[in-house]
Amino acid sequence: MAELLNNEGASGLIPEETVERTERRWLFAMATVLGLMLAVVVFTGVTQMMNPLSDVETINPATLHLQGEFVESNLGTAVETDGSITLRFLAEQYTFVPQCAVVPAGTLIRFRLTSPDVTHGFFVGTTNTNAMVVPGYVTNVMARFEHPGTYTMPCDEFCGFGHHAMAASVVVVPKEQFTKLRPEERITTCGAQ
Amino acid sequence: MEEEHHYSSASEPERVSPSISRSAALEALKNGPRGALVIAATAVGLLLVGWLLFYFVVFLTRGAVG
């Protein structure tokens, strides 16, 4: 009777050198795949100046509303002397203040956010602008929006019961239209836009 | 041919396939797990292509942020 395989499995059936050669080739293939992905990320990150946020800028979360950069009258869109825009938001449970801001297209936008209560996050829909907002620190992100439109900016870090409803809007308008806006039209709520 | 006892997850004895001979197993495996390698390489290759597509077509086109 031919010798049957029962419960011994495949041990001893495949030559050792075949097993080792197969494993070596697979290891080489996987290392190549991982190396390729790493090289792509590093190359594009270096050449396009895409970096994780590395600034550590602290602020007192208890007095944001009383003094300093994030008092209510200073929130929203501010035009700098070099033509760039600084966009300041407060992220708090469960809203961004202001809830809407108007910015010009094709301009350097500097997002500056902080929080008086818990950790939040934000991202500007369909763009790569995405960062955490941590109480006690100022989040600084630079971006440029080429296409006009209304971008939803939800909170993307769980912050409590109302997290799912926490979102702001960033309204990107053509530069010519932006320059015609009065300052109060840029920083007050844009409502249903 | 008398079947030696071996474990199976089949629910009835009639559904248990007969064991193959050692020489048949050796013949099937002599070139290593080529079929498994093809399947695994195809799966990983598709994942890599998908990753590259998302990275270049979706992520990079949305602009640099720093």
Short mmCIF file of N, CA and C in Angstrom, two decimals, chain A residues 2-135:
data_model
loop_
_atom_site.label_atom_id
_atom_site.label_comp_id
_atom_site.label_asym_id
_atom_site.label_seq_id
_atom_site.Cartn_x
_atom_site.Cartn_y
_atom_site.Cartn_z
N ALA A 2 0.54 2.17 -0.82
CA ALA A 2 1.34 3.40 -0.86
C ALA A 2 1.26 4.11 0.49
N GLU A 3 2.33 4.71 0.80
CA GLU A 3 2.36 5.43 2.08
C GLU A 3 1.46 6.66 1.97
N LEU A 4 0.51 6.76 2.88
CA LEU A 4 -0.43 7.88 2.83
C LEU A 4 0.00 8.96 3.81
N LEU A 5 -0.38 10.17 3.44
CA LEU A 5 -0.19 11.29 4.37
C LEU A 5 -1.37 11.33 5.31
N ASN A 6 -1.14 11.37 6.56
CA ASN A 6 -2.23 11.49 7.51
C ASN A 6 -2.18 12.84 8.21
N ASN A 7 -1.67 12.84 9.37
CA ASN A 7 -1.65 14.09 10.09
C ASN A 7 -0.26 14.68 10.16
N GLU A 8 0.67 14.12 9.39
CA GLU A 8 2.03 14.64 9.52
C GLU A 8 2.21 15.98 8.83
N GLY A 9 1.23 16.37 7.97
CA GLY A 9 1.35 17.66 7.32
C GLY A 9 2.42 17.64 6.24
N ALA A 10 2.99 18.81 5.94
CA ALA A 10 3.92 18.92 4.83
C ALA A 10 5.37 18.90 5.28
N SER A 11 5.62 18.59 6.53
CA SER A 11 7.01 18.64 7.00
C SER A 11 7.83 17.60 6.27
N GLY A 12 8.94 18.07 5.75
CA GLY A 12 9.84 17.15 5.08
C GLY A 12 9.51 16.94 3.62
N LEU A 13 8.34 17.45 3.13
CA LEU A 13 7.98 17.21 1.74
C LEU A 13 8.69 18.19 0.81
N ILE A 14 8.84 19.45 1.28
CA ILE A 14 9.51 20.46 0.44
C ILE A 14 10.96 20.53 0.87
N PRO A 15 11.87 20.46 -0.07
CA PRO A 15 13.29 20.53 0.31
C PRO A 15 13.60 21.82 1.04
N GLU A 16 14.49 21.73 2.01
CA GLU A 16 14.85 22.90 2.80
C GLU A 16 15.34 24.07 1.95
N GLU A 17 16.16 23.73 0.93
CA GLU A 17 16.72 24.84 0.15
C GLU A 17 15.63 25.54 -0.67
N THR A 18 14.59 24.79 -1.06
CA THR A 18 13.48 25.43 -1.78
C THR A 18 12.74 26.38 -0.85
N VAL A 19 12.52 25.95 0.38
CA VAL A 19 11.84 26.80 1.35
C VAL A 19 12.64 28.07 1.59
N GLU A 20 13.93 27.89 1.81
CA GLU A 20 14.77 29.07 2.10
C GLU A 20 14.83 30.01 0.92
N ARG A 21 14.94 29.45 -0.29
CA ARG A 21 15.01 30.29 -1.47
C ARG A 21 13.71 31.07 -1.65
N THR A 22 12.58 30.39 -1.43
CA THR A 22 11.27 31.05 -1.56
C THR A 22 11.14 32.19 -0.56
N GLU A 23 11.52 31.87 0.68
CA GLU A 23 11.40 32.90 1.72
C GLU A 23 12.32 34.07 1.44
N ARG A 24 13.52 33.80 0.92
CA ARG A 24 14.45 34.87 0.63
C ARG A 24 13.89 35.78 -0.48
N ARG A 25 13.34 35.19 -1.50
CA ARG A 25 12.79 35.97 -2.61
C ARG A 25 11.62 36.82 -2.15
N TRP A 26 10.78 36.21 -1.30
CA TRP A 26 9.61 36.98 -0.82
C TRP A 26 10.07 38.15 0.04
N LEU A 27 11.04 37.93 0.89
CA LEU A 27 11.59 38.98 1.73
C LEU A 27 12.15 40.10 0.88
N PHE A 28 12.89 39.74 -0.17
CA PHE A 28 13.46 40.74 -1.06
C PHE A 28 12.35 41.54 -1.75
N ALA A 29 11.31 40.83 -2.20
CA ALA A 29 10.21 41.52 -2.88
C ALA A 29 9.50 42.48 -1.94
N MET A 30 9.25 42.05 -0.71
CA MET A 30 8.54 42.92 0.24
C MET A 30 9.40 44.10 0.65
N ALA A 31 10.71 43.87 0.83
CA ALA A 31 11.61 44.97 1.17
C ALA A 31 11.64 45.99 0.03
N THR A 32 11.60 45.51 -1.19
CA THR A 32 11.58 46.42 -2.34
C THR A 32 10.32 47.25 -2.35
N VAL A 33 9.19 46.62 -2.11
CA VAL A 33 7.91 47.36 -2.10
C VAL A 33 7.93 48.43 -1.01
N LEU A 34 8.36 48.05 0.19
CA LEU A 34 8.38 49.02 1.29
C LEU A 34 9.38 50.13 1.02
N GLY A 35 10.54 49.76 0.48
CA GLY A 35 11.56 50.76 0.16
C GLY A 35 11.06 51.74 -0.88
N LEU A 36 10.33 51.24 -1.87
CA LEU A 36 9.79 52.12 -2.91
C LEU A 36 8.81 53.12 -2.31
N MET A 37 7.92 52.63 -1.45
CA MET A 37 6.93 53.53 -0.85
C MET A 37 7.62 54.57 0.03
N LEU A 38 8.63 54.13 0.79
CA LEU A 38 9.35 55.06 1.65
C LEU A 38 10.08 56.12 0.83
N ALA A 39 10.72 55.67 -0.26
CA ALA A 39 11.45 56.61 -1.11
C ALA A 39 10.50 57.65 -1.71
N VAL A 40 9.34 57.21 -2.14
CA VAL A 40 8.36 58.15 -2.73
C VAL A 40 7.96 59.19 -1.69
N VAL A 41 7.66 58.74 -0.48
CA VAL A 41 7.21 59.67 0.56
C VAL A 41 8.32 60.65 0.92
N VAL A 42 9.53 60.15 1.11
CA VAL A 42 10.64 61.03 1.51
C VAL A 42 10.96 62.03 0.39
N PHE A 43 11.02 61.54 -0.85
CA PHE A 43 11.37 62.42 -1.97
C PHE A 43 10.34 63.54 -2.14
N THR A 44 9.06 63.17 -2.15
CA THR A 44 8.05 64.21 -2.34
C THR A 44 7.96 65.11 -1.13
N GLY A 45 8.18 64.58 0.05
CA GLY A 45 8.14 65.43 1.24
C GLY A 45 9.25 66.46 1.23
N VAL A 46 10.45 66.04 0.81
CA VAL A 46 11.58 66.97 0.80
C VAL A 46 11.43 67.98 -0.33
N THR A 47 11.09 67.53 -1.52
CA THR A 47 11.07 68.44 -2.67
C THR A 47 9.87 69.38 -2.64
N GLN A 48 8.77 68.95 -2.01
CA GLN A 48 7.60 69.82 -1.97
C GLN A 48 7.42 70.48 -0.62
N MET A 49 8.44 70.39 0.22
CA MET A 49 8.39 71.06 1.52
C MET A 49 7.16 70.65 2.32
N MET A 50 6.83 69.38 2.26
CA MET A 50 5.68 68.92 3.06
C MET A 50 6.21 68.33 4.35
N ASN A 51 5.94 68.99 5.43
CA ASN A 51 6.49 68.54 6.70
C ASN A 51 5.40 68.36 7.73
N PRO A 52 5.59 67.46 8.67
CA PRO A 52 4.69 67.49 9.82
C PRO A 52 4.92 68.78 10.58
N LEU A 53 3.91 69.24 11.27
CA LEU A 53 4.04 70.49 11.99
C LEU A 53 5.05 70.30 13.11
N SER A 54 6.02 71.16 13.17
CA SER A 54 7.05 70.96 14.18
C SER A 54 7.18 72.14 15.13
N ASP A 55 6.45 73.22 14.84
CA ASP A 55 6.52 74.35 15.78
C ASP A 55 5.85 73.99 17.09
N VAL A 56 6.43 74.44 18.17
CA VAL A 56 5.78 74.28 19.47
C VAL A 56 5.55 75.68 20.01
N GLU A 57 4.33 76.10 19.88
CA GLU A 57 3.99 77.46 20.33
C GLU A 57 2.93 77.31 21.41
N THR A 58 3.23 77.80 22.61
CA THR A 58 2.30 77.59 23.71
C THR A 58 1.49 78.86 23.97
N ILE A 59 0.38 78.68 24.63
CA ILE A 59 -0.51 79.79 24.95
C ILE A 59 -1.32 79.38 26.17
N ASN A 60 -1.79 80.37 26.92
CA ASN A 60 -2.58 80.05 28.11
C ASN A 60 -4.04 79.86 27.70
N PRO A 61 -4.57 78.63 27.83
CA PRO A 61 -5.94 78.40 27.36
C PRO A 61 -7.01 79.05 28.23
N ALA A 62 -6.65 79.42 29.45
CA ALA A 62 -7.66 79.97 30.36
C ALA A 62 -7.97 81.43 30.08
N THR A 63 -7.07 82.12 29.39
CA THR A 63 -7.28 83.56 29.20
C THR A 63 -7.40 83.94 27.73
N LEU A 64 -7.75 82.97 26.88
CA LEU A 64 -7.83 83.25 25.43
C LEU A 64 -8.82 84.37 25.13
N HIS A 65 -9.93 84.38 25.89
CA HIS A 65 -11.00 85.33 25.58
C HIS A 65 -10.73 86.71 26.17
N LEU A 66 -9.70 86.79 27.03
CA LEU A 66 -9.47 88.06 27.73
C LEU A 66 -8.36 88.88 27.08
N GLN A 67 -7.35 88.24 26.58
CA GLN A 67 -6.20 88.98 26.07
C GLN A 67 -5.48 88.15 25.02
N GLY A 68 -4.67 88.84 24.23
CA GLY A 68 -3.81 88.13 23.29
C GLY A 68 -4.42 87.99 21.91
N GLU A 69 -3.85 87.10 21.18
CA GLU A 69 -4.16 86.96 19.75
C GLU A 69 -5.56 86.43 19.48
N PHE A 70 -6.11 85.65 20.40
CA PHE A 70 -7.36 84.95 20.10
C PHE A 70 -8.57 85.55 20.79
N VAL A 71 -8.51 86.84 21.09
CA VAL A 71 -9.73 87.48 21.57
C VAL A 71 -10.72 87.53 20.42
N GLU A 72 -11.99 87.64 20.73
CA GLU A 72 -13.03 87.46 19.71
C GLU A 72 -12.87 88.44 18.55
N SER A 73 -12.51 89.66 18.85
CA SER A 73 -12.42 90.67 17.78
C SER A 73 -11.28 90.39 16.82
N ASN A 74 -10.36 89.52 17.19
CA ASN A 74 -9.21 89.22 16.34
C ASN A 74 -9.35 87.89 15.60
N LEU A 75 -10.47 87.23 15.76
CA LEU A 75 -10.65 85.93 15.11
C LEU A 75 -11.11 86.12 13.67
N GLY A 76 -10.94 85.08 12.89
CA GLY A 76 -11.38 85.12 11.50
C GLY A 76 -10.25 85.53 10.58
N THR A 77 -10.61 86.18 9.47
CA THR A 77 -9.65 86.49 8.41
C THR A 77 -8.95 87.80 8.69
N ALA A 78 -7.62 87.78 8.61
CA ALA A 78 -6.84 89.00 8.75
C ALA A 78 -5.87 89.07 7.57
N VAL A 79 -5.79 90.24 6.94
CA VAL A 79 -4.89 90.40 5.80
C VAL A 79 -3.58 90.96 6.31
N GLU A 80 -2.49 90.28 6.01
CA GLU A 80 -1.19 90.73 6.46
C GLU A 80 -0.62 91.77 5.48
N THR A 81 0.46 92.42 5.87
CA THR A 81 1.04 93.46 5.04
C THR A 81 1.62 92.91 3.75
N ASP A 82 2.03 91.63 3.75
CA ASP A 82 2.59 91.06 2.52
C ASP A 82 1.53 90.45 1.63
N GLY A 83 0.26 90.64 1.98
CA GLY A 83 -0.82 90.11 1.15
C GLY A 83 -1.29 88.73 1.53
N SER A 84 -0.58 88.07 2.40
CA SER A 84 -1.03 86.73 2.83
C SER A 84 -2.16 86.90 3.85
N ILE A 85 -2.79 85.79 4.13
CA ILE A 85 -3.96 85.81 5.01
C ILE A 85 -3.65 84.99 6.26
N THR A 86 -4.01 85.53 7.42
CA THR A 86 -3.95 84.73 8.64
C THR A 86 -5.38 84.48 9.08
N LEU A 87 -5.68 83.21 9.26
CA LEU A 87 -7.04 82.79 9.58
C LEU A 87 -7.03 82.19 10.97
N ARG A 88 -7.67 82.88 11.91
CA ARG A 88 -7.64 82.43 13.30
C ARG A 88 -9.00 81.86 13.69
N PHE A 89 -8.95 80.67 14.25
CA PHE A 89 -10.16 80.04 14.77
C PHE A 89 -9.89 79.60 16.20
N LEU A 90 -10.97 79.59 16.99
CA LEU A 90 -10.94 78.88 18.26
C LEU A 90 -11.72 77.59 18.05
N ALA A 91 -11.19 76.49 18.54
CA ALA A 91 -11.91 75.22 18.47
C ALA A 91 -12.36 74.89 19.88
N GLU A 92 -13.67 74.88 20.09
CA GLU A 92 -14.15 74.60 21.43
C GLU A 92 -15.36 73.70 21.35
N GLN A 93 -15.73 73.12 22.47
CA GLN A 93 -16.87 72.21 22.46
C GLN A 93 -18.15 73.00 22.28
N TYR A 94 -18.91 72.87 21.27
CA TYR A 94 -18.73 72.05 20.08
C TYR A 94 -18.89 72.94 18.87
N THR A 95 -18.02 73.91 18.71
CA THR A 95 -18.10 74.80 17.57
C THR A 95 -16.73 75.38 17.29
N PHE A 96 -16.55 75.84 16.09
CA PHE A 96 -15.40 76.66 15.78
C PHE A 96 -15.87 78.11 15.82
N VAL A 97 -15.00 78.97 16.29
CA VAL A 97 -15.33 80.39 16.32
C VAL A 97 -14.30 81.14 15.51
N PRO A 98 -14.67 81.83 14.43
CA PRO A 98 -16.02 81.91 13.88
C PRO A 98 -16.41 80.65 13.14
N GLN A 99 -17.69 80.50 12.83
CA GLN A 99 -18.11 79.29 12.16
C GLN A 99 -17.90 79.34 10.66
N CYS A 100 -17.52 80.53 10.18
CA CYS A 100 -17.35 80.66 8.74
C CYS A 100 -16.35 81.77 8.50
N ALA A 101 -15.51 81.61 7.50
CA ALA A 101 -14.55 82.66 7.18
C ALA A 101 -14.36 82.71 5.68
N VAL A 102 -14.10 83.89 5.17
CA VAL A 102 -13.92 84.08 3.73
C VAL A 102 -12.46 84.36 3.47
N VAL A 103 -11.88 83.67 2.51
CA VAL A 103 -10.47 83.87 2.15
C VAL A 103 -10.35 83.94 0.64
N PRO A 104 -9.30 84.58 0.12
CA PRO A 104 -9.12 84.65 -1.33
C PRO A 104 -8.44 83.40 -1.87
N ALA A 105 -8.73 83.07 -3.11
CA ALA A 105 -8.09 81.92 -3.76
C ALA A 105 -6.66 82.27 -4.15
N GLY A 106 -5.83 81.26 -4.28
CA GLY A 106 -4.46 81.44 -4.77
C GLY A 106 -3.58 82.30 -3.88
N THR A 107 -3.88 82.32 -2.61
CA THR A 107 -3.13 83.15 -1.65
C THR A 107 -2.64 82.27 -0.52
N LEU A 108 -1.48 82.61 0.03
CA LEU A 108 -1.00 81.85 1.19
C LEU A 108 -1.90 82.13 2.38
N ILE A 109 -2.47 81.05 2.92
CA ILE A 109 -3.34 81.18 4.09
C ILE A 109 -2.61 80.55 5.28
N ARG A 110 -2.52 81.30 6.35
CA ARG A 110 -1.89 80.76 7.56
C ARG A 110 -3.00 80.48 8.57
N PHE A 111 -3.28 79.19 8.80
CA PHE A 111 -4.28 78.83 9.80
C PHE A 111 -3.63 78.87 11.17
N ARG A 112 -4.27 79.53 12.09
CA ARG A 112 -3.80 79.50 13.48
C ARG A 112 -4.99 79.17 14.37
N LEU A 113 -4.87 78.05 15.06
CA LEU A 113 -5.97 77.60 15.91
C LEU A 113 -5.47 77.24 17.29
N THR A 114 -6.36 77.40 18.26
CA THR A 114 -6.09 76.90 19.58
C THR A 114 -7.42 76.53 20.21
N SER A 115 -7.35 75.91 21.38
CA SER A 115 -8.56 75.44 22.03
C SER A 115 -8.53 75.81 23.50
N PRO A 116 -9.67 76.24 24.04
CA PRO A 116 -9.71 76.52 25.47
C PRO A 116 -10.12 75.34 26.32
N ASP A 117 -10.51 74.23 25.65
CA ASP A 117 -11.02 73.14 26.50
C ASP A 117 -10.33 71.80 26.24
N VAL A 118 -10.70 71.08 25.20
CA VAL A 118 -10.16 69.73 24.98
C VAL A 118 -9.49 69.68 23.61
N THR A 119 -8.89 68.56 23.32
CA THR A 119 -8.21 68.40 22.04
C THR A 119 -9.24 68.28 20.92
N HIS A 120 -9.08 69.09 19.91
CA HIS A 120 -9.90 68.99 18.71
C HIS A 120 -8.98 68.74 17.53
N GLY A 121 -9.57 68.61 16.37
CA GLY A 121 -8.80 68.53 15.14
C GLY A 121 -9.59 69.24 14.08
N PHE A 122 -8.97 69.52 12.97
CA PHE A 122 -9.74 70.11 11.88
C PHE A 122 -9.11 69.69 10.57
N PHE A 123 -9.94 69.60 9.57
CA PHE A 123 -9.40 69.47 8.22
C PHE A 123 -10.31 70.23 7.28
N VAL A 124 -9.73 70.76 6.23
CA VAL A 124 -10.50 71.50 5.25
C VAL A 124 -10.81 70.52 4.12
N GLY A 125 -12.10 70.24 3.94
CA GLY A 125 -12.53 69.17 3.05
C GLY A 125 -11.92 69.24 1.68
N THR A 126 -11.56 68.10 1.11
CA THR A 126 -10.93 67.90 -0.21
C THR A 126 -9.60 68.62 -0.34
N THR A 127 -8.98 68.99 0.76
CA THR A 127 -7.60 69.49 0.70
C THR A 127 -6.76 68.71 1.69
N ASN A 128 -5.47 69.01 1.71
CA ASN A 128 -4.58 68.30 2.63
C ASN A 128 -4.40 69.03 3.96
N THR A 129 -5.14 70.10 4.15
CA THR A 129 -5.03 70.84 5.41
C THR A 129 -5.71 70.04 6.50
N ASN A 130 -4.90 69.58 7.47
CA ASN A 130 -5.42 68.64 8.46
C ASN A 130 -4.49 68.67 9.65
N ALA A 131 -5.01 69.06 10.82
CA ALA A 131 -4.11 69.15 11.98
C ALA A 131 -4.92 69.02 13.27
N MET A 132 -4.20 68.79 14.33
CA MET A 132 -4.80 68.73 15.65
C MET A 132 -4.82 70.14 16.26
N VAL A 133 -5.73 70.33 17.19
CA VAL A 133 -5.78 71.58 17.94
C VAL A 133 -5.78 71.19 19.41
N VAL A 134 -4.73 71.55 20.10
CA VAL A 134 -4.52 71.07 21.47
C VAL A 134 -4.55 72.26 22.41
N PRO A 135 -5.31 72.19 23.50
CA PRO A 135 -5.32 73.30 24.45
C PRO A 135 -3.94 73.54 25.02
#
